[in-house]
PDB file of C-alpha atoms in Angstrom:
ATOM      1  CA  UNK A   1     103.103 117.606 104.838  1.00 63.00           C
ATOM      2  CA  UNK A   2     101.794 115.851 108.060  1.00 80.00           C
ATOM      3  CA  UNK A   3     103.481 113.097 110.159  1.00 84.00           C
ATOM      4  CA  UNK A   4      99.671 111.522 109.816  1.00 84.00           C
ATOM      5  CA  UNK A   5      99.875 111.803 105.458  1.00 82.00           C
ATOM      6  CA  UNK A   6     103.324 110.290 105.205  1.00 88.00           C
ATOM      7  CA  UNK A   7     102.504 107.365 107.991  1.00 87.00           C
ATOM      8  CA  UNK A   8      99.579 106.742 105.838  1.00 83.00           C
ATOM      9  CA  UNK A   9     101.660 106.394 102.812  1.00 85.00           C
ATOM     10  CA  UNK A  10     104.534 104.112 104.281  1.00 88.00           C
ATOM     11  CA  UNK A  11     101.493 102.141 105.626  1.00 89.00           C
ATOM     12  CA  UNK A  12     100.216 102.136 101.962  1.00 88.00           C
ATOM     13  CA  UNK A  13     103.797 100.500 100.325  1.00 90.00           C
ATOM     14  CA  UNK A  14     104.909  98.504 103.139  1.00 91.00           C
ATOM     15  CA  UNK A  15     105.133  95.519 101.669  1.00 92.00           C
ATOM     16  CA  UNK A  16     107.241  96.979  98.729  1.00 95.00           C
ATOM     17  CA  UNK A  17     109.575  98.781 100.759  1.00 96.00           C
ATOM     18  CA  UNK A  18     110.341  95.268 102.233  1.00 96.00           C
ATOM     19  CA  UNK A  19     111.260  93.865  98.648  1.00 97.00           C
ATOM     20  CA  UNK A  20     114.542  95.796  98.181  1.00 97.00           C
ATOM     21  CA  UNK A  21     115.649  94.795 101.607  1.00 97.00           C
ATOM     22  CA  UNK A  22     115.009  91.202 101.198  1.00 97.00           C
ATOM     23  CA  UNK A  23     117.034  91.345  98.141  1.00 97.00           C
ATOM     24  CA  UNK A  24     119.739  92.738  99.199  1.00 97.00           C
ATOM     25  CA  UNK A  25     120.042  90.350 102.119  1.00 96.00           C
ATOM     26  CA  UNK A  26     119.440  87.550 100.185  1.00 96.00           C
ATOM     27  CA  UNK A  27     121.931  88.872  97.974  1.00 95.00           C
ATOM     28  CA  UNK A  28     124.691  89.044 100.765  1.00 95.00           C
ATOM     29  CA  UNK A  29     124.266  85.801 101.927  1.00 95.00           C
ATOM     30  CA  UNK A  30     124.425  83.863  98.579  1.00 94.00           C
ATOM     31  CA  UNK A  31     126.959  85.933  97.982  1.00 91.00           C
ATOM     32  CA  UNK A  32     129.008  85.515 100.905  1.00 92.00           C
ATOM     33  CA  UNK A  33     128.424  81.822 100.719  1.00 92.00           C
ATOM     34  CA  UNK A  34     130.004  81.720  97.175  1.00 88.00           C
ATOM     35  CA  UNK A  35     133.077  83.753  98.874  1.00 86.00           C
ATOM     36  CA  UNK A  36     133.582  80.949 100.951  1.00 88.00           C
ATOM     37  CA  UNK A  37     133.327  77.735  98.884  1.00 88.00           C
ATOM     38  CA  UNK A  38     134.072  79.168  95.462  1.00 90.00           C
ATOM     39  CA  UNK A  39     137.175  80.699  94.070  1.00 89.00           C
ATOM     40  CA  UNK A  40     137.286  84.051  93.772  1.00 86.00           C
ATOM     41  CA  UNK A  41     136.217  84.679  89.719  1.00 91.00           C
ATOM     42  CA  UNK A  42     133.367  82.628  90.446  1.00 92.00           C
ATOM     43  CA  UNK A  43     132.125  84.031  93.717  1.00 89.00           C
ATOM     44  CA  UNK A  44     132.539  87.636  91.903  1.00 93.00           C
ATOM     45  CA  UNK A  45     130.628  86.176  88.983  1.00 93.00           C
ATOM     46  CA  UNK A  46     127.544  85.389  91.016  1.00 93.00           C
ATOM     47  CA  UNK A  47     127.731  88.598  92.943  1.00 92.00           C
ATOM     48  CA  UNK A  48     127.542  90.057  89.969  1.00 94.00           C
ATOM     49  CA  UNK A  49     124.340  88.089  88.860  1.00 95.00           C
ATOM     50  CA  UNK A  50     122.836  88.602  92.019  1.00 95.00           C
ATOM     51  CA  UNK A  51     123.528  92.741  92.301  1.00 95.00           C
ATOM     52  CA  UNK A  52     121.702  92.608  89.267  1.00 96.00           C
ATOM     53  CA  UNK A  53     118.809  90.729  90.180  1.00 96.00           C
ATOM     54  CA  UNK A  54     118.572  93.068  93.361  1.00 97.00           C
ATOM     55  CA  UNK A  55     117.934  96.528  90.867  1.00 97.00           C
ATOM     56  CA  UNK A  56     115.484  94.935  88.970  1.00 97.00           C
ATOM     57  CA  UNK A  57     113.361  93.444  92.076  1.00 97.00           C
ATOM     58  CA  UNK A  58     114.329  97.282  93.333  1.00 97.00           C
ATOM     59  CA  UNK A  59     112.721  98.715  90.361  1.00 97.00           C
ATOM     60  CA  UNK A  60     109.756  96.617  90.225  1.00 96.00           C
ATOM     61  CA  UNK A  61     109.123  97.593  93.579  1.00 97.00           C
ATOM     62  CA  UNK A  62     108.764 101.132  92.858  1.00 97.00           C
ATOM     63  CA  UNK A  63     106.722 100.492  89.808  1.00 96.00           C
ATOM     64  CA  UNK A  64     104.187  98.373  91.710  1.00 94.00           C
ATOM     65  CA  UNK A  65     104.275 101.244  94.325  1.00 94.00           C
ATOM     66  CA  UNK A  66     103.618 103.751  92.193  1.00 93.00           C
ATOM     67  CA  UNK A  67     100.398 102.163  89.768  1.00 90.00           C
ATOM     68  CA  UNK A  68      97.323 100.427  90.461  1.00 79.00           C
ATOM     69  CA  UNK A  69      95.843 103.052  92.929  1.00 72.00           C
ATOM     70  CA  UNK A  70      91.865 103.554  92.934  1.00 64.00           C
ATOM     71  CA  UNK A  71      91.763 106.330  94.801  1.00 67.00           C
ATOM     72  CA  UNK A  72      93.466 109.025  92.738  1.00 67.00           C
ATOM     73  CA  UNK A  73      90.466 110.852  92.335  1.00 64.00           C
ATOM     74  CA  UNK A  74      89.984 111.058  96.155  1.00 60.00           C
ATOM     75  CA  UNK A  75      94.168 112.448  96.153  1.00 69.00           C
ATOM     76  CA  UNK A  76      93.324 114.741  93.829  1.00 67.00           C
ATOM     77  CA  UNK A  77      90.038 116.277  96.007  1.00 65.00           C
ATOM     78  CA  UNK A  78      92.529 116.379  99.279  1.00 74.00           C
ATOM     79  CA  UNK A  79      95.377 119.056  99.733  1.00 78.00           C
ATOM     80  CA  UNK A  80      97.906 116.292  99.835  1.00 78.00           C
ATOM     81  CA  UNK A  81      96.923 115.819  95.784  1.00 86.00           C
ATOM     82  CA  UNK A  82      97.901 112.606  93.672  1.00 85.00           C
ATOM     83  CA  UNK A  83     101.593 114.133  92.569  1.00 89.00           C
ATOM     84  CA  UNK A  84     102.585 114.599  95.938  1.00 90.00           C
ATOM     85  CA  UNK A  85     101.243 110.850  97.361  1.00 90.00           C
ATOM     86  CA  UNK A  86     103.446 109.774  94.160  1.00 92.00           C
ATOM     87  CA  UNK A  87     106.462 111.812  95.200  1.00 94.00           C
ATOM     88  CA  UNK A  88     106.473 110.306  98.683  1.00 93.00           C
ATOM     89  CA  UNK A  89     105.664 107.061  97.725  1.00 94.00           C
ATOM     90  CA  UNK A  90     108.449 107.262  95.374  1.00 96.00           C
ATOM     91  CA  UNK A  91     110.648 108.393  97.534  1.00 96.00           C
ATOM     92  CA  UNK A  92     109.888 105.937 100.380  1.00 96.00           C
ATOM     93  CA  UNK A  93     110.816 102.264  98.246  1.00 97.00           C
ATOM     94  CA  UNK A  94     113.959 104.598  96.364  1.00 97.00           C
ATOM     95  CA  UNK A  95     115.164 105.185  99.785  1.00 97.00           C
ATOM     96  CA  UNK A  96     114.804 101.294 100.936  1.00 97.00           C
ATOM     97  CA  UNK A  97     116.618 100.376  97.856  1.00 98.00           C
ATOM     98  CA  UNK A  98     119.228 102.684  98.648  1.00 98.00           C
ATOM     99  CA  UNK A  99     119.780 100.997 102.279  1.00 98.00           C
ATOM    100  CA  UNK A 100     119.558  97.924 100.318  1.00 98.00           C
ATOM    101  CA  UNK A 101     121.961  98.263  98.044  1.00 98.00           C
ATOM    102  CA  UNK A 102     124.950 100.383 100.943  1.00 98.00           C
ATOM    103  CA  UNK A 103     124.091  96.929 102.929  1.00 97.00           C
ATOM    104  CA  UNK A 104     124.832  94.637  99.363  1.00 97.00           C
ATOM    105  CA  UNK A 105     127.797  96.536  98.677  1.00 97.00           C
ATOM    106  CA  UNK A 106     129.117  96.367 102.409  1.00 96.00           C
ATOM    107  CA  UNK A 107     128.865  92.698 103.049  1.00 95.00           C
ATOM    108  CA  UNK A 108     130.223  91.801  99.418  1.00 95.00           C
ATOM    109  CA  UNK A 109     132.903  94.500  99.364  1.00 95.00           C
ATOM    110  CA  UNK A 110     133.854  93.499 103.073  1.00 94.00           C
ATOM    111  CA  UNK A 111     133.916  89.345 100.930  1.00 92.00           C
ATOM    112  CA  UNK A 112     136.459  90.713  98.214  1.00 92.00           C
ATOM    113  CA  UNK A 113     133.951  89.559  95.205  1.00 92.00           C
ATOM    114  CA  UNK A 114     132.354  92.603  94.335  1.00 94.00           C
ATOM    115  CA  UNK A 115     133.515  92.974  90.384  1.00 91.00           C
ATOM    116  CA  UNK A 116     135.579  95.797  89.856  1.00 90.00           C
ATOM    117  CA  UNK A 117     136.118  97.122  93.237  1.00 93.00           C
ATOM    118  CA  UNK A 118     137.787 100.345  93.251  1.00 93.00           C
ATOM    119  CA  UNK A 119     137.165 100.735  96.994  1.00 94.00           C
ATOM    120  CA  UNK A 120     134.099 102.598  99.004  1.00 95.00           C
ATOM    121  CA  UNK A 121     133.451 105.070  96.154  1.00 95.00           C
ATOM    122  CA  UNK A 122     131.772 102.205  94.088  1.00 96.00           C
ATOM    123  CA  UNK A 123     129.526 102.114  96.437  1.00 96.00           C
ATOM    124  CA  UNK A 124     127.675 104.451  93.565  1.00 96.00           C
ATOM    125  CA  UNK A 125     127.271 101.996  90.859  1.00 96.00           C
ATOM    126  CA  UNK A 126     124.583  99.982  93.269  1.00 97.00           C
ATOM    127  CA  UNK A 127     123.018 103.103  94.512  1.00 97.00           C
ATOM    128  CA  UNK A 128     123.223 105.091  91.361  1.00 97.00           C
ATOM    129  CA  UNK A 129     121.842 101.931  89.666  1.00 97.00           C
ATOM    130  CA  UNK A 130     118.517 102.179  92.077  1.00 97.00           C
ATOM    131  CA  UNK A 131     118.309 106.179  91.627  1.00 98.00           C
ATOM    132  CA  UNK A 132     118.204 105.753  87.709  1.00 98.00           C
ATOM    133  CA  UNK A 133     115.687 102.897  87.967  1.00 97.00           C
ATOM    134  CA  UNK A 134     113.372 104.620  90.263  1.00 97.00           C
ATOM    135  CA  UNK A 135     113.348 107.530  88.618  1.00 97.00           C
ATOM    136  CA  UNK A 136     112.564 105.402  84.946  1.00 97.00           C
ATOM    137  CA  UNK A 137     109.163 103.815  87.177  1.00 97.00           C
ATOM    138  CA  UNK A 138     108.402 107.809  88.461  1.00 97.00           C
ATOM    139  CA  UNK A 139     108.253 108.659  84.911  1.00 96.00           C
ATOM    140  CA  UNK A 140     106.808 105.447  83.115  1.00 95.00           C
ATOM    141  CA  UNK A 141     103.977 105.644  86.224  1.00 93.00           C
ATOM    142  CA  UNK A 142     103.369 109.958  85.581  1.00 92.00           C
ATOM    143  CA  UNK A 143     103.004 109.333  81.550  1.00 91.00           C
ATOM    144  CA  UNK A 144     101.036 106.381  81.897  1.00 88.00           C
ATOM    145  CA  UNK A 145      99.495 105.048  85.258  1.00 83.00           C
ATOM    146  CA  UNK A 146      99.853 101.496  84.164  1.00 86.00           C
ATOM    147  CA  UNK A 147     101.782  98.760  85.899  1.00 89.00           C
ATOM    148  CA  UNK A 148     102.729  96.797  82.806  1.00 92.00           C
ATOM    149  CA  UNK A 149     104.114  99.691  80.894  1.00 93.00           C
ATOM    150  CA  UNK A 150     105.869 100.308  84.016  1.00 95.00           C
ATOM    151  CA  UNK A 151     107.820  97.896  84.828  1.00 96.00           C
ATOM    152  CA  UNK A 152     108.794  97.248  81.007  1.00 96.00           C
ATOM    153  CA  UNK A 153     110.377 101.205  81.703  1.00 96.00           C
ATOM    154  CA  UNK A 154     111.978  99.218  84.745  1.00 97.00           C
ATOM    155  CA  UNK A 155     113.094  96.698  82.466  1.00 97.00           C
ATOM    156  CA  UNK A 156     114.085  98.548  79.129  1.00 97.00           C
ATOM    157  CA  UNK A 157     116.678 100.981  81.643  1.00 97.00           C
ATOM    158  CA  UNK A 158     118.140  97.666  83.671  1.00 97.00           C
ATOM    159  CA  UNK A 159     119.034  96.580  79.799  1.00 96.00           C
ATOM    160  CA  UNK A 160     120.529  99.595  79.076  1.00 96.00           C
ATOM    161  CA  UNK A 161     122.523  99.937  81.830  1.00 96.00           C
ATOM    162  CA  UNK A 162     123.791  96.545  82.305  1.00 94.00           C
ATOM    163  CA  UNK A 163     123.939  95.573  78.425  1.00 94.00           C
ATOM    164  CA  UNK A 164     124.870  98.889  77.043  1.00 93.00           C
ATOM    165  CA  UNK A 165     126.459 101.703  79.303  1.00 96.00           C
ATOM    166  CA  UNK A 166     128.210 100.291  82.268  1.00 95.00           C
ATOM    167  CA  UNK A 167     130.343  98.130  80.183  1.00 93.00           C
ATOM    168  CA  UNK A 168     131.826 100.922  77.612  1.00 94.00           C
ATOM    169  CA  UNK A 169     132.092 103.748  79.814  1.00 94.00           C
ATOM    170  CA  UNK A 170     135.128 103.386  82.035  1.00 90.00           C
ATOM    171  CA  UNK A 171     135.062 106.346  84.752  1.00 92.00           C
ATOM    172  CA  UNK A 172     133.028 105.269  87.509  1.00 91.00           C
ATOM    173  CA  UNK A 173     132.158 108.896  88.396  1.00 90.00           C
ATOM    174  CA  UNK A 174     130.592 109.372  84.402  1.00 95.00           C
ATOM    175  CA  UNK A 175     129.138 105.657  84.684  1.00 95.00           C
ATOM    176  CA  UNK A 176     126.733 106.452  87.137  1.00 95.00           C
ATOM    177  CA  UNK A 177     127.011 110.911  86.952  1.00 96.00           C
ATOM    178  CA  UNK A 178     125.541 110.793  83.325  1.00 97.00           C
ATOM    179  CA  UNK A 179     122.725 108.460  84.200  1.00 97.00           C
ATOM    180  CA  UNK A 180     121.684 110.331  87.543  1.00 97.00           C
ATOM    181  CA  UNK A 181     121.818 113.616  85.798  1.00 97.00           C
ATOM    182  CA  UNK A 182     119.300 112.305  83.199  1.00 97.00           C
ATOM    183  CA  UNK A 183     117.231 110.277  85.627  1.00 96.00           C
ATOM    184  CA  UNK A 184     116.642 113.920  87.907  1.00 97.00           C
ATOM    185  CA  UNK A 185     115.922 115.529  84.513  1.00 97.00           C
ATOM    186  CA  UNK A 186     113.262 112.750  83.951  1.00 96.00           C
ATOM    187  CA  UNK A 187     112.014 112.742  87.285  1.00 96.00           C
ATOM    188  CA  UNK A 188     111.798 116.838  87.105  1.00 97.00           C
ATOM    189  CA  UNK A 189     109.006 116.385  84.234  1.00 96.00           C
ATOM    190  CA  UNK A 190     106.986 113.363  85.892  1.00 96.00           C
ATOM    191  CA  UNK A 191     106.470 116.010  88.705  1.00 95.00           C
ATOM    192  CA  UNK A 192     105.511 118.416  86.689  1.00 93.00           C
ATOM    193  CA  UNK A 193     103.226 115.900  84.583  1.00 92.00           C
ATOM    194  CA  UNK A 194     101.885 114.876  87.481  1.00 88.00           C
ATOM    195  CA  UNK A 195     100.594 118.380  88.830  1.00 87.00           C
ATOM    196  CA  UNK A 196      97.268 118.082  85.910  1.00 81.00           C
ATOM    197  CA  UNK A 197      94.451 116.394  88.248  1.00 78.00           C
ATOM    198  CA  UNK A 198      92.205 115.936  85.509  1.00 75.00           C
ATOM    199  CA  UNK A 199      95.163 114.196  82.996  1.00 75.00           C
ATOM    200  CA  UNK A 200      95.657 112.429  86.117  1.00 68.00           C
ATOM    201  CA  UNK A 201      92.384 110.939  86.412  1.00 72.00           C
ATOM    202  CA  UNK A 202      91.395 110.757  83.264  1.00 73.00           C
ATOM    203  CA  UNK A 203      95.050 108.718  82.914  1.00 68.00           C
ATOM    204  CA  UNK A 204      93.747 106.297  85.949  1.00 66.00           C
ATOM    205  CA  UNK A 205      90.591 105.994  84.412  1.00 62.00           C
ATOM    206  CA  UNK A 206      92.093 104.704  81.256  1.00 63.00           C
ATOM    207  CA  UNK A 207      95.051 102.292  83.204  1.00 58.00           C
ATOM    208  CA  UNK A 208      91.862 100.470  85.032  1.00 58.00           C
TER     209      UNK A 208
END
């Protein structure tokens, strides 16, 4: 994998490697803000809000990374090929939202209104968050090459997590372990989905 393939790829989703970031940042300083003039229930309350807002705009920014590319016959005729363009691409907004969401946690852990702070090691609930996310868009994007299905993957997974898992499953390490474990599984099979050029362009053709 060339230095010229992968600068060609960043170049490609620069703009949506920037929309984790901003979140997060905008994030931490509404956040800290609400440390300062609220009390301490209510500045946790909005932190809360706000995290949450950050792995959705995280998870749309991998979905929009990952559909609505033209040229996938072209990847496919190249020895980079479409799956690995996705993989990097992937990989590229994932890792933003990662940096994104260590800087989040930082600043808001650092403010004392980060709910249910057991220290650094919750540090994986934000990250684990973006992992399980990503890998829903990697997935949603390899079965169907369409933006809209995409980002209701994005969408259907934030639900689950938020509304249905995080708040009945006590151990941090299982909150965020069980999730990651299925979201690599997932990811596993989108790579391997991905590796049929002509499903792939017959998949684009059909998404346009």
């Amino acid at each position: 994998m060339s230095v010229s393939f992968l600068a060609a790829q960043l170049r490609r989703v620069r703009v949506t490697l920037a929309i984790p970031l901003v979140a997060a940042v905008v994030t931490v300083f509404v956040g800290r803000l609400a440390a300062a003039a609220w009390s301490s229930m209510q500045g946790m309350a909005l932190a809360f809000g706000l995290g949450q807002v950050f792995v959705i705009c995280s998870g749309v920014a991998v979905a929009i990374a990952l559909t609505g590319d033209p040229l996938v016959e072209l990847h496919e005729a190249t020895p980079a090929t479409f799956r690995r363009v996705q993989a990097v691409r992937a990989a590229a907004v994932t890792a933003s939202a990662v940096i994104g969401a260590v800087i989040m946690f930082a600043s808001l852990h650092a403010a004392g209104v980060w709910m249910q702070d057991k220290g650094w090691i919750t540090v994986v609930m934000p990250i684990g968050s973006v992992v399980v996310i990503a890998a829903a868009a990697f997935g949603a994007a390899a079965y169907t090459g369409a933006t809209s299905s995409t980002t209701i993957a994005v969408t259907a997974t934030w639900l689950f997590l938020a509304a249905l898992w995080d708040p009945y499953v006590e151990s941090l390490l299982l909150r965020r372990g069980i999730p990651v474990l299925i979201a690599t599984i997932l990811a596993i099979q989108a790579w391997h989905r991905l590796g049929d050029p002509e499903r792939n362009i017959s998949r684009a053709v059909a998404a346009a």
